[in-house]
mmCIF file with all atom_site columns, C-alpha atoms in Angstrom:
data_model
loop_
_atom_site.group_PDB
_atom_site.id
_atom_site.type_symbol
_atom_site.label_atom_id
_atom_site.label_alt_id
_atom_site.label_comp_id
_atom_site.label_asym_id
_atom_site.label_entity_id
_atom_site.label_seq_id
_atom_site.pdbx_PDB_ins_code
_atom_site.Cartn_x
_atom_site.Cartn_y
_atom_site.Cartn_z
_atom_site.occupancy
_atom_site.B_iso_or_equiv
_atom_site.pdbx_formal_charge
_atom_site.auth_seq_id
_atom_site.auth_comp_id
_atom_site.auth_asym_id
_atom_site.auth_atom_id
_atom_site.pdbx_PDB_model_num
ATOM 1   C CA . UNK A 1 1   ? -8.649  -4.817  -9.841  1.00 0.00 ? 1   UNK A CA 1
ATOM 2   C CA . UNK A 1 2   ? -5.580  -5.462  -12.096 1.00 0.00 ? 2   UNK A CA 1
ATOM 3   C CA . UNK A 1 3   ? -7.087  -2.946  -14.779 1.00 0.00 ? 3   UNK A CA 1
ATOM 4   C CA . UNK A 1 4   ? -7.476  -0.127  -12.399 1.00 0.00 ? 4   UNK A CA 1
ATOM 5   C CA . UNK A 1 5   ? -3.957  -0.516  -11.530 1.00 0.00 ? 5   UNK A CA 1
ATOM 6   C CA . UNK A 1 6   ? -2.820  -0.403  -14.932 1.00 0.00 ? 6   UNK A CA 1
ATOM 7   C CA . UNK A 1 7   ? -5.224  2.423   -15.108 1.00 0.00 ? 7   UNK A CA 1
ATOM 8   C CA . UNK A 1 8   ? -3.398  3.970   -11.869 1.00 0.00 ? 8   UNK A CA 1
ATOM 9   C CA . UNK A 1 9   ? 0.340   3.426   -13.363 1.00 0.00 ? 9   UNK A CA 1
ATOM 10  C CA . UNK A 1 10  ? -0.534  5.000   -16.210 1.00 0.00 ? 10  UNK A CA 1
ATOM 11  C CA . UNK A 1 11  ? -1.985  8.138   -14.555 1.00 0.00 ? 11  UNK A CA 1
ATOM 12  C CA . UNK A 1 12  ? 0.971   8.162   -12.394 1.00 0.00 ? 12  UNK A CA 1
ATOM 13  C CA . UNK A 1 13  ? 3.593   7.576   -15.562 1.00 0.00 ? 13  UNK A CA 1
ATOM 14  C CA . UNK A 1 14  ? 1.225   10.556  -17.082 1.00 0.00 ? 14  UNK A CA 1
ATOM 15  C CA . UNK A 1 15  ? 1.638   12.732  -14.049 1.00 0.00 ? 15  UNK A CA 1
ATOM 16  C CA . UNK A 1 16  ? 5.808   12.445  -14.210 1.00 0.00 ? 16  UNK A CA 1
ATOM 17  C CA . UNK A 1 17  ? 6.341   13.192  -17.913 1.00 0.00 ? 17  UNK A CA 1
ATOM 18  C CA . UNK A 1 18  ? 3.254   15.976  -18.151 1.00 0.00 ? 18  UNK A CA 1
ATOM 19  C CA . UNK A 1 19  ? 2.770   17.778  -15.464 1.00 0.00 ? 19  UNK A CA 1
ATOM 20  C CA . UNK A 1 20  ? 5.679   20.987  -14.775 1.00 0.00 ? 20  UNK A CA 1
ATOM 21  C CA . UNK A 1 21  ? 6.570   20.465  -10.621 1.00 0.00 ? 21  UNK A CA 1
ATOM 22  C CA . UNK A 1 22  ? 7.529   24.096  -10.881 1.00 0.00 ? 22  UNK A CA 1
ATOM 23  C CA . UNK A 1 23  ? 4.471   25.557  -12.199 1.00 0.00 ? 23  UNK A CA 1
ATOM 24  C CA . UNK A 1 24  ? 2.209   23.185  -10.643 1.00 0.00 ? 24  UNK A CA 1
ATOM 25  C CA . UNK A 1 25  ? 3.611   23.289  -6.732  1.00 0.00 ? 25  UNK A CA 1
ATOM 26  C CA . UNK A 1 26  ? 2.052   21.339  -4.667  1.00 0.00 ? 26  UNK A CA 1
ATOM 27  C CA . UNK A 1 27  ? -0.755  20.102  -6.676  1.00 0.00 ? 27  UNK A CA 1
ATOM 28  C CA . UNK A 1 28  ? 1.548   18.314  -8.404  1.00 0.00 ? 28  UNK A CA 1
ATOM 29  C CA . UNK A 1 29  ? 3.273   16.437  -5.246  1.00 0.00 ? 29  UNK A CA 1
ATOM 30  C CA . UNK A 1 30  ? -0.293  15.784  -4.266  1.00 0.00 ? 30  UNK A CA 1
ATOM 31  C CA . UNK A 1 31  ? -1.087  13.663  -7.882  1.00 0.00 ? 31  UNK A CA 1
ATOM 32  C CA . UNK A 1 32  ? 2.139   12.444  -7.644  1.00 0.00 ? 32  UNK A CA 1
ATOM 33  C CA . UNK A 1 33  ? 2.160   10.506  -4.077  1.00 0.00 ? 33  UNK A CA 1
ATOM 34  C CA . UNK A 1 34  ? -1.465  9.861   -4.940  1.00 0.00 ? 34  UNK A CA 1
ATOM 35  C CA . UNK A 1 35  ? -1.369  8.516   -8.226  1.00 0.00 ? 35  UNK A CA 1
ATOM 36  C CA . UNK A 1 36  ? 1.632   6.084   -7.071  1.00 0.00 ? 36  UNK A CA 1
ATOM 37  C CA . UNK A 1 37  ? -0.138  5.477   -3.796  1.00 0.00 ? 37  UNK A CA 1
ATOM 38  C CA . UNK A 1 38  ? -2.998  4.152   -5.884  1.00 0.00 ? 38  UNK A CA 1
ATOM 39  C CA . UNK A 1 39  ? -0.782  2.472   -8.171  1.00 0.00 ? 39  UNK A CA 1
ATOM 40  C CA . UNK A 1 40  ? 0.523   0.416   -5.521  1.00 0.00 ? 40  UNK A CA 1
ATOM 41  C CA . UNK A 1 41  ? -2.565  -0.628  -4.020  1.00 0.00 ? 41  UNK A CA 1
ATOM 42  C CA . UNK A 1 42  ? -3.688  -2.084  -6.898  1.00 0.00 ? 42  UNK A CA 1
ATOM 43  C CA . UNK A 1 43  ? -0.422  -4.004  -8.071  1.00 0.00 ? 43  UNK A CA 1
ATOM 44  C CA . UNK A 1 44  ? 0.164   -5.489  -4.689  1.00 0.00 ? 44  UNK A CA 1
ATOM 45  C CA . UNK A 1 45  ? -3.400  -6.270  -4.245  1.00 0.00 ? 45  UNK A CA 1
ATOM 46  C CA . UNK A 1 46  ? -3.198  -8.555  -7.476  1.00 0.00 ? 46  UNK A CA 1
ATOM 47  C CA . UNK A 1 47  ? 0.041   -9.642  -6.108  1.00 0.00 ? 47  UNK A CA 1
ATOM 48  C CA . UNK A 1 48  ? -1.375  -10.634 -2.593  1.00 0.00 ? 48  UNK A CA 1
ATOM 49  C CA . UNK A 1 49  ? -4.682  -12.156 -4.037  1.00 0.00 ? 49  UNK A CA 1
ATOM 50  C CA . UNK A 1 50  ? -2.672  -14.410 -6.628  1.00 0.00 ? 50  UNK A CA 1
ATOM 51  C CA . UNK A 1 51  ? -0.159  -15.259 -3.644  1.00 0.00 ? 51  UNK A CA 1
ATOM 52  C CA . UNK A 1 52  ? -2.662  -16.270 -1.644  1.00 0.00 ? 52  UNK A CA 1
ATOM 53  C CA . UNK A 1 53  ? -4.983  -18.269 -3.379  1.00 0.00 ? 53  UNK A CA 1
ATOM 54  C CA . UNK A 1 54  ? -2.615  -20.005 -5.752  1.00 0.00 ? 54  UNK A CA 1
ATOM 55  C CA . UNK A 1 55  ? 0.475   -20.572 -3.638  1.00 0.00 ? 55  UNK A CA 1
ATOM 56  C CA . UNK A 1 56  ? -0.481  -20.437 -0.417  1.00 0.00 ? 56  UNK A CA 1
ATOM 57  C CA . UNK A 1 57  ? -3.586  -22.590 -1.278  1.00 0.00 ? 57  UNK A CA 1
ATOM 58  C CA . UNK A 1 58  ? -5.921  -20.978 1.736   1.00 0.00 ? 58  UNK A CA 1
ATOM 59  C CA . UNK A 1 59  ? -9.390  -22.460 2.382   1.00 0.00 ? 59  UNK A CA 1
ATOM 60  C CA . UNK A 1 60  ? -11.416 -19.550 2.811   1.00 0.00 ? 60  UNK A CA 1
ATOM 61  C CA . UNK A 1 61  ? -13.808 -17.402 0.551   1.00 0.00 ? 61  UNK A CA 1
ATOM 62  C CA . UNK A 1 62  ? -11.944 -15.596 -1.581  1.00 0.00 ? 62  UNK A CA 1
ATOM 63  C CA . UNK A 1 63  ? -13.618 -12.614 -0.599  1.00 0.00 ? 63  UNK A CA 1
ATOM 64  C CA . UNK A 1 64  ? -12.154 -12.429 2.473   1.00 0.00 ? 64  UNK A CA 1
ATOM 65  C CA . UNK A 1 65  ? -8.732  -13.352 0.604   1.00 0.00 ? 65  UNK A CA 1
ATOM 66  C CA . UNK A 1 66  ? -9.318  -10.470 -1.474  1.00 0.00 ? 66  UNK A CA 1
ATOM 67  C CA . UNK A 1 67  ? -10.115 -8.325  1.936   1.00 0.00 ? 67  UNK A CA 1
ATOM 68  C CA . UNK A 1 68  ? -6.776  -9.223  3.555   1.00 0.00 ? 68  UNK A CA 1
ATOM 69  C CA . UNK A 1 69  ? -4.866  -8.428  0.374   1.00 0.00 ? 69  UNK A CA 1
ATOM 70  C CA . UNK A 1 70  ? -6.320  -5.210  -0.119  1.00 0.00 ? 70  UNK A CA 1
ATOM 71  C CA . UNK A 1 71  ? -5.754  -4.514  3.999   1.00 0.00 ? 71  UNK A CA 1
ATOM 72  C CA . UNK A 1 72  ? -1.633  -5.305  3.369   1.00 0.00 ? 72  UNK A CA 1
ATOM 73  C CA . UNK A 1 73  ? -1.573  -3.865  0.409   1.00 0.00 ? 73  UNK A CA 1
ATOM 74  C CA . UNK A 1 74  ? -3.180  -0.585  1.826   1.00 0.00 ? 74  UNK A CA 1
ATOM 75  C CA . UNK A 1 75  ? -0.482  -0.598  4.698   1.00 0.00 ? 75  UNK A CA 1
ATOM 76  C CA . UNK A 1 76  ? 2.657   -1.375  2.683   1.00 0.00 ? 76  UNK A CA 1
ATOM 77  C CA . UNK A 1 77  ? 1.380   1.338   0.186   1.00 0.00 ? 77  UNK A CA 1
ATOM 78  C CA . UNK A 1 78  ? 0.994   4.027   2.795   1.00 0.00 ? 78  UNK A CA 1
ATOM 79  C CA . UNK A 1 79  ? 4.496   2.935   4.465   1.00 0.00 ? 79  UNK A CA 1
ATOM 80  C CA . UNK A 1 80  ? 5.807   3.032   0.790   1.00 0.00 ? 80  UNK A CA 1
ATOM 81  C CA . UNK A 1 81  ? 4.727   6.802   0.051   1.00 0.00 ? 81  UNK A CA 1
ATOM 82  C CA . UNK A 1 82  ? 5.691   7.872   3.840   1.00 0.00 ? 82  UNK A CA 1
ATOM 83  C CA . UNK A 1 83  ? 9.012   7.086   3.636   1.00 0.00 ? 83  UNK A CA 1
ATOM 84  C CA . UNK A 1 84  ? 8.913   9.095   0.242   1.00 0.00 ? 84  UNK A CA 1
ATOM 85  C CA . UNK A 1 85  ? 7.798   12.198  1.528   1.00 0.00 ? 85  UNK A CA 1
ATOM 86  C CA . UNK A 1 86  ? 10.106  11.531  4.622   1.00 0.00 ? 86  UNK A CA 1
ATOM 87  C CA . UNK A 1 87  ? 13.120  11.148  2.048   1.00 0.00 ? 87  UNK A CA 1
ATOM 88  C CA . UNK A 1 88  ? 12.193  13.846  0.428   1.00 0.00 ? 88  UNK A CA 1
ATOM 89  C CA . UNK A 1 89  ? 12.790  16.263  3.433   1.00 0.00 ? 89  UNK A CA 1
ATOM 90  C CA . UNK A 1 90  ? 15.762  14.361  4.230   1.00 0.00 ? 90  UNK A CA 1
ATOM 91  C CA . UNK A 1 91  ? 13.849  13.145  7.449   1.00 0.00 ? 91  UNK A CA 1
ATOM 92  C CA . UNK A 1 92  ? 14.311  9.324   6.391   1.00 0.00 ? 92  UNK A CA 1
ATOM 93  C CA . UNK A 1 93  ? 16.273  7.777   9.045   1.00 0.00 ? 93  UNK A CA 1
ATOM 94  C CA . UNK A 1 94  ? 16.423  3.930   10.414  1.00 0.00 ? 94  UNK A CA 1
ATOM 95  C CA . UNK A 1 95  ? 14.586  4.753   13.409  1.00 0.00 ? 95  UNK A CA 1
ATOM 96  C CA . UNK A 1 96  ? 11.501  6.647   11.453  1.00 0.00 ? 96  UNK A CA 1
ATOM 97  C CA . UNK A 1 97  ? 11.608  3.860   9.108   1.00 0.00 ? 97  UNK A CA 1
ATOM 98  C CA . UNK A 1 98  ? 11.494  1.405   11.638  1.00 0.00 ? 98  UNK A CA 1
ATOM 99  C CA . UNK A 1 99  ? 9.144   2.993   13.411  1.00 0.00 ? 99  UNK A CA 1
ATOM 100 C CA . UNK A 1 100 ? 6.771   2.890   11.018  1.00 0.00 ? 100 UNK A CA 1
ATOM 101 C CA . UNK A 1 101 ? 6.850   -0.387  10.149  1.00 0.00 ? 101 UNK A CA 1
ATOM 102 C CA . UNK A 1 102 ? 6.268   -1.010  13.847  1.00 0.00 ? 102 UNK A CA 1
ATOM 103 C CA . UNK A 1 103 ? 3.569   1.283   13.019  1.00 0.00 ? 103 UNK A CA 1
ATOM 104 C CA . UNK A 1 104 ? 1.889   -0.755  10.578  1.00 0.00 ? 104 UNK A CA 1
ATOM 105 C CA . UNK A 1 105 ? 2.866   -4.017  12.900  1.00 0.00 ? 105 UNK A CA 1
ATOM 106 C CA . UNK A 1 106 ? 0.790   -2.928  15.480  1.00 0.00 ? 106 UNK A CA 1
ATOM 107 C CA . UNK A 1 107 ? -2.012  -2.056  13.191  1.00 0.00 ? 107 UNK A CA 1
ATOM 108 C CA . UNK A 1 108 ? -2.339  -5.068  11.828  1.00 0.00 ? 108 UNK A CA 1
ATOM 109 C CA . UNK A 1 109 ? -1.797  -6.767  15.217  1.00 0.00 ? 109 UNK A CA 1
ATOM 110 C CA . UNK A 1 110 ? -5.786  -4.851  15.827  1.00 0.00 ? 110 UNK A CA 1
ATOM 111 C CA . UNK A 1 111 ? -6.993  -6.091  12.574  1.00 0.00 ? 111 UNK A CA 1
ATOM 112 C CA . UNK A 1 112 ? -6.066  -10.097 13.810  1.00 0.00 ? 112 UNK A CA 1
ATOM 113 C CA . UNK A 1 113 ? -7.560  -9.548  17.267  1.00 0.00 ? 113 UNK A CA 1
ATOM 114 C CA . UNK A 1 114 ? -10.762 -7.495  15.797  1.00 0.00 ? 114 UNK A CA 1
ATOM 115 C CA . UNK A 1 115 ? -10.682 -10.934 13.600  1.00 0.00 ? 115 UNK A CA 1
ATOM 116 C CA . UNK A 1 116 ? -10.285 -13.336 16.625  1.00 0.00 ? 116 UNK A CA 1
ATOM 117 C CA . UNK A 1 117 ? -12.777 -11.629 18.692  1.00 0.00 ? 117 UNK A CA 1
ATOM 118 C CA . UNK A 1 118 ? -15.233 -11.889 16.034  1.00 0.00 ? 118 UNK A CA 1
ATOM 119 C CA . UNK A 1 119 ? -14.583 -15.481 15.340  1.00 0.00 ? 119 UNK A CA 1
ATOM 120 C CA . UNK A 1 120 ? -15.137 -16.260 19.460  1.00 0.00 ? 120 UNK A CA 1
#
């Protein structure tokens, strides 16, 4: 996981310094929030992994450590590259950006109860 998101920042560092914005149009946008999308998903999965298994000192498989990592990390990631493209057309506000993270609150709200309910 941490070497395909070295991998990912350096296809995203790649995609700033080589590719033209101007001659590329929106295929270039599209690498860009993708390769940083990517890029993030893999840092803060390490991140949440490491956090969780050697400072939080959780009891449970590390697979499923790994799962709930990789579940934040998708979330922040996405909320991350959203409020990009929203700053980008100067639609950023407070209230979009706190309504996506109440967004992604509620989301993972689902994921706990789909987790409760399977526990019961």
């Amino acid at each position: 996981m941490a070497i395909a998101a070295v991998l990912a920042w350096a296809s995203w560092i790649y995609v700033i310094f080589a590719v033209d914005p101007t001659e590329a149009g929106i295929m270039s946008r599209i690498l860009f929030y993708l390769t940083f999308c990517l890029a993030l998903v893999g840092t803060l999965s390490v991140l949440g992994v490491l956090y969780r298994v050697k400072w939080a000192k959780k009891d449970q498989l590390l697979i499923r450590e790994v799962r709930i990592a990789f579940r934040h990390a998708i979330m922040l990631s996405l909320a991350a590259i959203i409020s990009l493209m929203l700053a980008a057309k100067d639609l950023l506000t407070w209230w979009n950006f706190l309504a996506l993270f109440v967004g992604i609150g509620l989301i993972e709200y689902l994921f706990l109860l789909m987790q409760e309910s399977r526990r019961a």
